[in-house]
CSV table of C-alpha atoms in Angstrom, one decimal:
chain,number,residue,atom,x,y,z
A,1,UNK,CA,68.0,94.3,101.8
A,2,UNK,CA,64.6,94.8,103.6
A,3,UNK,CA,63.7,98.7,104.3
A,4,UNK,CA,63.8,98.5,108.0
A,5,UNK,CA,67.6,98.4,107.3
A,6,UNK,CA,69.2,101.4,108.3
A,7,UNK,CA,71.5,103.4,105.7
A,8,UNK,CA,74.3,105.5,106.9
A,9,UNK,CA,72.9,109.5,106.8
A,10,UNK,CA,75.5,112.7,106.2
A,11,UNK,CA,75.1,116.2,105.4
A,12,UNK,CA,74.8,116.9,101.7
A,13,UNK,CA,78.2,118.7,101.9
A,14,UNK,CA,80.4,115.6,103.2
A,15,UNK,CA,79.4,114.1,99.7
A,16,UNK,CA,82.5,115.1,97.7
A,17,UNK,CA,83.5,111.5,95.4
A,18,UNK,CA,81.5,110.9,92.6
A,19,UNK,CA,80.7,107.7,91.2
A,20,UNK,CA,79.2,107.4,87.8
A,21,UNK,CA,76.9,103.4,88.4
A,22,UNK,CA,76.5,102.0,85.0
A,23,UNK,CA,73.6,99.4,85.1
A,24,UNK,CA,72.6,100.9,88.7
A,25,UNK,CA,69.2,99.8,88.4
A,26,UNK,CA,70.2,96.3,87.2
A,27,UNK,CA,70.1,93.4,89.3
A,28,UNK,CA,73.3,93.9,91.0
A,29,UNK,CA,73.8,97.3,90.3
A,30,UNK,CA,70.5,98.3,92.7
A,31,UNK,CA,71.7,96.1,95.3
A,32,UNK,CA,75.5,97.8,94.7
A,33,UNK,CA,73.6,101.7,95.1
A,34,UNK,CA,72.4,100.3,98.2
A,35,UNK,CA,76.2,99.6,99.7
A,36,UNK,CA,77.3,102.8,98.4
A,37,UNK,CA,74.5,104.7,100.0
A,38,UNK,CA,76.0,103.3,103.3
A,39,UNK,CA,79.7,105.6,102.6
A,40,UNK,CA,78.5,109.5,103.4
A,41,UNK,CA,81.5,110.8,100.9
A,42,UNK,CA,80.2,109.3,98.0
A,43,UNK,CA,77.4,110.9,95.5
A,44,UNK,CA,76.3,108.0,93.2
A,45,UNK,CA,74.8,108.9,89.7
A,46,UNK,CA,72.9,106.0,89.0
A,47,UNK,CA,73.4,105.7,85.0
A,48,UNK,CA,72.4,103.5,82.2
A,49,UNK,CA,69.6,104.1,78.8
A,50,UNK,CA,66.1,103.8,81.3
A,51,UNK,CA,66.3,107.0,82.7
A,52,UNK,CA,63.0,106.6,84.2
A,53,UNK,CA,64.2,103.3,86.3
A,54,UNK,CA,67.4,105.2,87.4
A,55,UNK,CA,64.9,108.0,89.1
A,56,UNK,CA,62.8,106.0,90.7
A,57,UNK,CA,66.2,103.9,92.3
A,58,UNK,CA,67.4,107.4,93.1
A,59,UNK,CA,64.3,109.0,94.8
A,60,UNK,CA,63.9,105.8,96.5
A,61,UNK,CA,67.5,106.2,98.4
A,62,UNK,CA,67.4,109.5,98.9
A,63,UNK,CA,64.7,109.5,101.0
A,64,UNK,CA,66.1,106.4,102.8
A,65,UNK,CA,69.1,108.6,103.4
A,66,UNK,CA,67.4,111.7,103.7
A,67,UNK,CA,69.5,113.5,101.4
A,68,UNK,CA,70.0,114.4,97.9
A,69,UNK,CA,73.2,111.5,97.1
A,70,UNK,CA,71.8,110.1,94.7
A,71,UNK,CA,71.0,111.6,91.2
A,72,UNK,CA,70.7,110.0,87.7
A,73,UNK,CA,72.7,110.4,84.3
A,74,UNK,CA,71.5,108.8,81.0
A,75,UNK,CA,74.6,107.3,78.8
A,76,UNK,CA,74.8,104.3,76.7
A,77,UNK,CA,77.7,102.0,76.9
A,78,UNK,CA,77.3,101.5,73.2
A,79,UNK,CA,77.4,104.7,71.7
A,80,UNK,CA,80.6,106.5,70.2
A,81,UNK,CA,82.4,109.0,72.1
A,82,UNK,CA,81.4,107.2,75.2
A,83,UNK,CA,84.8,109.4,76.9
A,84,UNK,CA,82.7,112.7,76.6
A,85,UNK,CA,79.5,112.2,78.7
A,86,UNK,CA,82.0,110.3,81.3
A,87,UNK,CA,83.8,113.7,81.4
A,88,UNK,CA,81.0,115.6,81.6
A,89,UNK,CA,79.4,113.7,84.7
A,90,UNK,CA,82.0,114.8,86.5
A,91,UNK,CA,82.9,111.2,87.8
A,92,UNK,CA,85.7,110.2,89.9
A,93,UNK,CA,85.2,106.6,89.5
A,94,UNK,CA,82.8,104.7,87.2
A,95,UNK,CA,81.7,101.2,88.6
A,96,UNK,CA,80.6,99.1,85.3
A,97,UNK,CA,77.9,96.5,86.0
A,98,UNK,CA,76.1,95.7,82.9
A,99,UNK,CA,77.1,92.5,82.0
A,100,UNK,CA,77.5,89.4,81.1
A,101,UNK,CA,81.1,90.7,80.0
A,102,UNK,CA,82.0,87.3,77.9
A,103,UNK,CA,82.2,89.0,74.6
A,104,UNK,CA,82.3,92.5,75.7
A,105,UNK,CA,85.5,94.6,74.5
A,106,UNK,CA,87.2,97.0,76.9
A,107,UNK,CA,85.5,100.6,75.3
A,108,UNK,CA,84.2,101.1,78.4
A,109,UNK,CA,87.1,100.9,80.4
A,110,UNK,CA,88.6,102.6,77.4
A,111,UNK,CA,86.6,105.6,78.1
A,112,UNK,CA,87.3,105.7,81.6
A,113,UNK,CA,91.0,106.4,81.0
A,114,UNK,CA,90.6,109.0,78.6
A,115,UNK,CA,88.0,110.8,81.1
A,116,UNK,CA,90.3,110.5,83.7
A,117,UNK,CA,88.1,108.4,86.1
A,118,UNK,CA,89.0,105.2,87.8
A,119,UNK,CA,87.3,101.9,86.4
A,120,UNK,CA,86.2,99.0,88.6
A,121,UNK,CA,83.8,96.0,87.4
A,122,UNK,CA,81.6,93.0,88.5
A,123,UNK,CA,82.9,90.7,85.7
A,124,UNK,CA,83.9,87.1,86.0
A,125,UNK,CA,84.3,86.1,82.5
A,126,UNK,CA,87.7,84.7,82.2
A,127,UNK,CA,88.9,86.0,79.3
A,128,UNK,CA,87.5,89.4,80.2
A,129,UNK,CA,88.9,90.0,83.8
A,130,UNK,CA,92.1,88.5,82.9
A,131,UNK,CA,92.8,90.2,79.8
A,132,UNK,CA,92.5,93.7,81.0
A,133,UNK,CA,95.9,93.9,81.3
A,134,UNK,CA,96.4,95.2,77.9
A,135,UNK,CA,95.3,98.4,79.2
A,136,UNK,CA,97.6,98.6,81.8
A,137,UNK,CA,100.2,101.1,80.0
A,138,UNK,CA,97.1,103.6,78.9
A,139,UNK,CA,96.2,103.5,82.5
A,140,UNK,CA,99.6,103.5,84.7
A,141,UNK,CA,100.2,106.7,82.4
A,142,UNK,CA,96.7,108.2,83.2
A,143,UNK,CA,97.3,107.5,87.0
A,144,UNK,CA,94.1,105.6,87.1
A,145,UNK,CA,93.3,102.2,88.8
A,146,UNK,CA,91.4,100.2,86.2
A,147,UNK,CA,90.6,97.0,87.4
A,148,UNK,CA,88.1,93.9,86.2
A,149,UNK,CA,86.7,91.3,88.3
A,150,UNK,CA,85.2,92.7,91.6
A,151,UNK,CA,83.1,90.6,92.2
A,152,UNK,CA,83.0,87.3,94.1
A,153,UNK,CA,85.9,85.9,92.3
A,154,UNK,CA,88.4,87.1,91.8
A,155,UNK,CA,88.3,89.9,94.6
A,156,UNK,CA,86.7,87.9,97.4
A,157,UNK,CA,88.2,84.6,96.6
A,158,UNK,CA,91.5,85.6,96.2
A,159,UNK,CA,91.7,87.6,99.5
A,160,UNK,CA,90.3,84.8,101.0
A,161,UNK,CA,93.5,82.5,99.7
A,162,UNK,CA,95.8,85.9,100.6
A,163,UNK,CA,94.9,85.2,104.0
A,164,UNK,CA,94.8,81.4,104.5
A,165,UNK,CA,97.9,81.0,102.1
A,166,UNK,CA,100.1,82.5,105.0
A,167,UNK,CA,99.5,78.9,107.0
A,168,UNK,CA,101.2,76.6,104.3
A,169,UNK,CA,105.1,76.0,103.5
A,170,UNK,CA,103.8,74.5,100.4
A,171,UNK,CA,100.4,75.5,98.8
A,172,UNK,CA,98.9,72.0,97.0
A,173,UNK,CA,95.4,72.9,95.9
A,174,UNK,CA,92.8,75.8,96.0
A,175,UNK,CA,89.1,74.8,95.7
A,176,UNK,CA,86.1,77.3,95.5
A,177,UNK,CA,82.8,76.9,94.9
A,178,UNK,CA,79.5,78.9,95.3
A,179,UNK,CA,75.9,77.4,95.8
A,180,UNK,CA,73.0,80.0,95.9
A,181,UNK,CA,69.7,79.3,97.7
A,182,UNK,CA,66.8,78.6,94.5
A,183,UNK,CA,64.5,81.4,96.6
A,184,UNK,CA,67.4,83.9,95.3
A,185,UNK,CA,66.2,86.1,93.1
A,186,UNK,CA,68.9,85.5,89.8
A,187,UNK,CA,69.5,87.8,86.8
A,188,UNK,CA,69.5,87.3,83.4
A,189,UNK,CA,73.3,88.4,82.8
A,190,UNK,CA,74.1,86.1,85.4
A,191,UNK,CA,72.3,83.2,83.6
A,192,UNK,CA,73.3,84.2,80.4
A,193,UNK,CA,77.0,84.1,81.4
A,194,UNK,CA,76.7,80.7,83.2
A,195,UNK,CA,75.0,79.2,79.9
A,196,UNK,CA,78.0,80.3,77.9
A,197,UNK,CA,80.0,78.1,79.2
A,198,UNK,CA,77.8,75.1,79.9
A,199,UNK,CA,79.2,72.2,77.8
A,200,UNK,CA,81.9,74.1,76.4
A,201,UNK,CA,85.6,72.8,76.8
A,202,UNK,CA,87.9,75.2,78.9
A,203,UNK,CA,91.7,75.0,80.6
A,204,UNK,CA,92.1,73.9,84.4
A,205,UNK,CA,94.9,73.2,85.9
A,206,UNK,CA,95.3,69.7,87.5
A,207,UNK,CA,98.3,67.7,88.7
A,208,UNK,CA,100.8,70.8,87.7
A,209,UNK,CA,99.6,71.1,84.1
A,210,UNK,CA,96.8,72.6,81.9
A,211,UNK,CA,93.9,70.1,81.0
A,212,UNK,CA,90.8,69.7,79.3
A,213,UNK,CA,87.5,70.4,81.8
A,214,UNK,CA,84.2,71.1,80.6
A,215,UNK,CA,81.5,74.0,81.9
A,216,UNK,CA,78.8,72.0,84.0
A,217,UNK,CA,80.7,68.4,84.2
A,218,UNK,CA,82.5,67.1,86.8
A,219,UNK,CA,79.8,66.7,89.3
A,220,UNK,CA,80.8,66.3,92.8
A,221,UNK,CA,78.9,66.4,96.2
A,222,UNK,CA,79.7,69.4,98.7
A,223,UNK,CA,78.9,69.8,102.0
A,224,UNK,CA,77.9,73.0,103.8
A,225,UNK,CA,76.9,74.5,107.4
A,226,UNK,CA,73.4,75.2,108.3
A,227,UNK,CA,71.2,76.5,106.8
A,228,UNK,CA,72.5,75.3,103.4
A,229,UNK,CA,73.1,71.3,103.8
A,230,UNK,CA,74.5,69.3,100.7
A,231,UNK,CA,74.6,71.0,97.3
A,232,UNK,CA,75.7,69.4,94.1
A,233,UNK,CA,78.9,71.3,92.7
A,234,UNK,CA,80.0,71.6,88.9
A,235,UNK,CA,82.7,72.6,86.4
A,236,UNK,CA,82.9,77.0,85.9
A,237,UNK,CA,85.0,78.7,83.7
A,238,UNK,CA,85.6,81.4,86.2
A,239,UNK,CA,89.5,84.2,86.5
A,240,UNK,CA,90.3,82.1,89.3
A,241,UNK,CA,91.3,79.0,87.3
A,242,UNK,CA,94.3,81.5,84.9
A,243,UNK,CA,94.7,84.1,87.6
A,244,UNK,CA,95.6,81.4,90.8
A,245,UNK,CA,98.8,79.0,89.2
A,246,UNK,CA,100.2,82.4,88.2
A,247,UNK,CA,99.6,83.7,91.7
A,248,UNK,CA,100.7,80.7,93.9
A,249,UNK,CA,103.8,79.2,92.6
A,250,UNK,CA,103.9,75.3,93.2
A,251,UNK,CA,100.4,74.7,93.3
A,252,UNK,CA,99.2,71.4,91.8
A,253,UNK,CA,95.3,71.9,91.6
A,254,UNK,CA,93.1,74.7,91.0
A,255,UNK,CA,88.6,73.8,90.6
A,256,UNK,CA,86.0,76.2,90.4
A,257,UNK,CA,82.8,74.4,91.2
A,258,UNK,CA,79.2,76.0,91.4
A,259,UNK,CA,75.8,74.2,91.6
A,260,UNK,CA,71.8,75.1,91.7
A,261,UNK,CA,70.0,74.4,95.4
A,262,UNK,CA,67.5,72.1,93.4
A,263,UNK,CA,68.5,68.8,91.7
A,264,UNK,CA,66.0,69.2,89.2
A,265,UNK,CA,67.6,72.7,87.8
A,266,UNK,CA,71.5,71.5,88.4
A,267,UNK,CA,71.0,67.6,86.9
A,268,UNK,CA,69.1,69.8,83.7
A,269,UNK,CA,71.9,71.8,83.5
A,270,UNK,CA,74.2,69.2,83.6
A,271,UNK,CA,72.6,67.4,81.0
A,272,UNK,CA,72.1,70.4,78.7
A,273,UNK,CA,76.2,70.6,79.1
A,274,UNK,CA,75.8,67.1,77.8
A,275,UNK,CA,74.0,68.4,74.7
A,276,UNK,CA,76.0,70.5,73.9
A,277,UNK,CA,79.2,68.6,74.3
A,278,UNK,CA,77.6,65.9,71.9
A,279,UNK,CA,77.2,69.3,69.1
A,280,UNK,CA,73.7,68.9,69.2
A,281,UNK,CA,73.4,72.4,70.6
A,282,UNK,CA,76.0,75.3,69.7
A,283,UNK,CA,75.4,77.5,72.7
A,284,UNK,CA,73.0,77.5,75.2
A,285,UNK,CA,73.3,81.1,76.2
A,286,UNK,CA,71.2,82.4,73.2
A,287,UNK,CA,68.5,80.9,75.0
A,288,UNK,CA,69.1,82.3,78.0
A,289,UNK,CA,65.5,84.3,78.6
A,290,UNK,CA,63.1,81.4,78.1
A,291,UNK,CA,65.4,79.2,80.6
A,292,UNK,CA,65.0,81.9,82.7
A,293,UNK,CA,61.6,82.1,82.9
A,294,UNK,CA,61.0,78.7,83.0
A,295,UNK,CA,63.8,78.2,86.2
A,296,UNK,CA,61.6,81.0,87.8
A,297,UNK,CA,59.0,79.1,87.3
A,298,UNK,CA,60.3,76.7,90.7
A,299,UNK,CA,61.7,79.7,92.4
A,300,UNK,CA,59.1,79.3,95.0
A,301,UNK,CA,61.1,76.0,95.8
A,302,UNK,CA,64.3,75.3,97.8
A,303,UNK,CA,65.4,78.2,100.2
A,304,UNK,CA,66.9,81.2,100.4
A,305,UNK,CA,70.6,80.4,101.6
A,306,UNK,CA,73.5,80.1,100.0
A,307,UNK,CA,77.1,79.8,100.3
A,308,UNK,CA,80.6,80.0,99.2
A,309,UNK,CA,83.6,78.2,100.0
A,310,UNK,CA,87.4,78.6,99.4
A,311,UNK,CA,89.5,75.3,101.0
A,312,UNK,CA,93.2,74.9,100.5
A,313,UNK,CA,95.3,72.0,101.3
A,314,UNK,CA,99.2,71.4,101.4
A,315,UNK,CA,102.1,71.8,103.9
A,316,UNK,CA,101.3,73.7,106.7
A,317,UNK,CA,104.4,76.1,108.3
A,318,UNK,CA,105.0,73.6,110.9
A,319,UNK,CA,105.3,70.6,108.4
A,320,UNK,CA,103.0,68.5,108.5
A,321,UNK,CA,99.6,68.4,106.3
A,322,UNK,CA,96.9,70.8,106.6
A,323,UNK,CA,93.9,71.6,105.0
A,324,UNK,CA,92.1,75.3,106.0
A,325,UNK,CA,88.3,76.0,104.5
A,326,UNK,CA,86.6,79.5,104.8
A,327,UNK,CA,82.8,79.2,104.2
A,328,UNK,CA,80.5,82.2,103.8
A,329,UNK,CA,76.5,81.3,104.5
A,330,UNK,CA,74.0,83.8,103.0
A,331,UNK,CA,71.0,84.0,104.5
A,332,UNK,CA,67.5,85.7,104.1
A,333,UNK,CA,68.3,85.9,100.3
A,334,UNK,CA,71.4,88.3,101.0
A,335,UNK,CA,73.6,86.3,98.6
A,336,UNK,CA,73.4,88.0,95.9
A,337,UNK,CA,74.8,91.2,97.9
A,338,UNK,CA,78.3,89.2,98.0
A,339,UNK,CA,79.4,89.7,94.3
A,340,UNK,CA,79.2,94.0,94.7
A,341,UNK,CA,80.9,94.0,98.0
A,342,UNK,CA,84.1,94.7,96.8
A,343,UNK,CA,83.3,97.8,94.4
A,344,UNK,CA,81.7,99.1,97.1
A,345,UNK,CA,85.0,98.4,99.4
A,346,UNK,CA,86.9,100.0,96.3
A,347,UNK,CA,84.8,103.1,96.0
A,348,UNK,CA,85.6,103.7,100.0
A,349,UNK,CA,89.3,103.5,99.8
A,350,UNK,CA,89.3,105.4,96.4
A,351,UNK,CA,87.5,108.2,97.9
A,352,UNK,CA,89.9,108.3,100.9
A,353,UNK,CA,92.5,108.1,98.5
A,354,UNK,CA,93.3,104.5,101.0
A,355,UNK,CA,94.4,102.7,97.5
A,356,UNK,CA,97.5,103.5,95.9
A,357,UNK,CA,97.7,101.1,93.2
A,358,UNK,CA,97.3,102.4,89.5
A,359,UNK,CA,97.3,100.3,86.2
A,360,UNK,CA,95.3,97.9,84.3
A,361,UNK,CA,94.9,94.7,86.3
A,362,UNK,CA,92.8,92.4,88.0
A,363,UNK,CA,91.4,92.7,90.7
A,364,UNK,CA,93.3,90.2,93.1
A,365,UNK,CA,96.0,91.3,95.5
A,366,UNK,CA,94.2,94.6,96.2
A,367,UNK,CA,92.0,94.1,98.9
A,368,UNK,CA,92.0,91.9,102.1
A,369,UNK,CA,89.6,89.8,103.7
A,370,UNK,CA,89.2,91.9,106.5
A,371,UNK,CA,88.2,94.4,104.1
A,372,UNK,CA,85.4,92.2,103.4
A,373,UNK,CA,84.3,91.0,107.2
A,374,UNK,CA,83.8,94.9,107.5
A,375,UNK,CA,81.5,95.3,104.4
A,376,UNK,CA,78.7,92.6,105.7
A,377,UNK,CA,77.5,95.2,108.3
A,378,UNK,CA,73.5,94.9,108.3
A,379,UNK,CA,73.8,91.9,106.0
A,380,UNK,CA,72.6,88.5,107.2
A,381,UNK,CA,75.6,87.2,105.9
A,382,UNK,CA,78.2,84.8,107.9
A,383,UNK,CA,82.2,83.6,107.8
A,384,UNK,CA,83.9,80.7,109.5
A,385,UNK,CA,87.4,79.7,109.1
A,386,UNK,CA,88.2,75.7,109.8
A,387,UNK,CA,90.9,73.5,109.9
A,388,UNK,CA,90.9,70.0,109.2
């Protein structure tokens, strides 16, 4: 977000919801403190073990919002007791954005429940998002919400199939895919998390049962408006591919595809897949900081758009076949603003106590796609909705 933007402004007073920003001054959580700053109810305590980065995010918006919305609280997600300083913040809802989450246990969220505050998250590990279920009795009897995986899936992509599911009689197959622009800035969580998975062997469904896919395999070509063009798509092991046969009964097909701007990066990291398949590497993600820095190293190449697309296909209500594809185009490096929209959308309601939902769960069937046509304000983001 450039600083000619303008943030929302309100009198210190009208700030009565707390919420307690792990990772704040991450790569998404900065970029997550800058939605929040637009909701005038909220104070966000931008947390995490830098105290010193925390206050310097925190100045920063409070003098873009000329108010004092924004303070800082040191805690580390690691340390014992993690329940007390959550308590003692004060915090009506803690958003938790430190990832990557493959691997991470649920003491966080954990904590939440015994502190009494709400828990949302940006994870899209699989395992993670779908697995936080088994905190759902812990939480219904708190009266908490506790949900995993807002983020761009599940939360967005799963709204977006809430809404185009309503055209079909019979739901066939659900495709999504995301393609950022190489310009992009990109974290180290999220390329940690992506080389996880790159070679290894995961479920998907396919022609009504489970099969074998494999992260970063599968190439496939896929087509997007302007500014974005062609992008080469591949396998992701990604909530969508567990949480969607479960969701929509009777579907036969379920892919998760996402792919680098560059050929150069996304035929490398197809072949590293490769490598690892053939057990010549164990697990790519251990080496995730020096393929960092050496993908930065072309970051001056390729563009700054991006995009994301959800396309299902079946029977439509009147009979015959129909396929319906939303498409999202980021521009002016705004894509990575997508994956904290719905935290942010979540920390609105909560506060106007506009979600009722409590439990352990994730975080799919709660919010609408109109929900998230109304959080792009000031973003240089775009939707379209086509039939074909």
């Amino acid at each position: 977000m450039t600083e000619e933007r303008n943030i929302a402004t309100c009198c210190p007073g009208e700030t009565t919801y707390k919420v307690l920003l792990i990772g704040g001054y991450g790569f998404f959580g900065k970029r997550l403190a800058e939605r929040l700053a637009l909701d005038p109810l909220l104070h966000v305590m931008i947390a995490g073990r830098d105290i010193a980065a925390a206050q310097t995010l925190a100045d920063s918006l409070n003098q873009r919002t000329k108010t004092g919305r924004f303070s800082t609280f040191r805690i580390d997600v690691s340390q014992r007791g993690l329940a007390t300083p959550i308590r003692a913040s004060g915090a009506h809802m803690v958003i938790h954005t430190s990832g990557p989450f493959q691997g991470q246990g649920y003491e966080v969220a954990r904590a939440c429940i015994q502190a009494g505050a709400h828990y949302v998250d940006l994870a899209d590990g699989r395992d993670f998002v779908t697995g936080i279920t088994e905190l759902d009795a812990d939480a219904r009897h708190a009266g908490l919400l506790v949900t995993s995986g807002a983020s761009s899936v599940p939360a967005l992509s799963s709204a977006v199939v809430d809404e185009l599911a309503g055209h079909f009689s019979e739901l066939h197959g659900i495709d999504v895919g995301i393609s950022p622009g190489n310009r992009t800035e990109r974290g180290l969580a999220t390329v940690r998390a992506i080389l996880s998975y790159c070679g290894a062997p995961f479920p998907q469904w396919r022609a009504g049962r489970w099969q074998q896919a494999f992260g970063w395999q599968g190439l496939r070509r896929q087509n997007y408006l302007p500014p974005v063009g062609s992008r080469w798509l591949a396998n992701c092991d990604v909530p969508d591919l567990q949480l969607f046969p479960e969701r929509y009964p009777g579907v036969q097909h379920v892919s998760f595809g996402a792919g680098l701007e560059l050929p150069l990066l996304h035929f490398g990291t197809w072949l590293m897949a490769g490598m690892r398949r053939a057990g010549l590497v164990q697990n790519w993600s251990r080496h995730a900081l020096s393929l960092k820095k050496l993908s930065d190293l072309f970051i001056r190449f390729g563009s700054d758009a991006g995009a994301m697309h959800v396309e299902l296909d079946g029977i439509g209500i009147d009979g015959t076949k129909q396929r319906r594809r939303w498409t999202l185009i980021a521009a002016s490096g705004d894509g990575p603003y997508v994956p904290v929209l719905a935290s942010a959308i979540l920390a609105s309601k909560l506060a106007r106590n506009q979600i009722t939902c409590r439990g352990a769960l994730p975080c799919i069937g709660i919010l609408r796609l109109a929900d998230f046509r109304d959080a792009l304000c000031g973003l240089a983001i775009t939707t379209e909705t086509a039939t074909g």
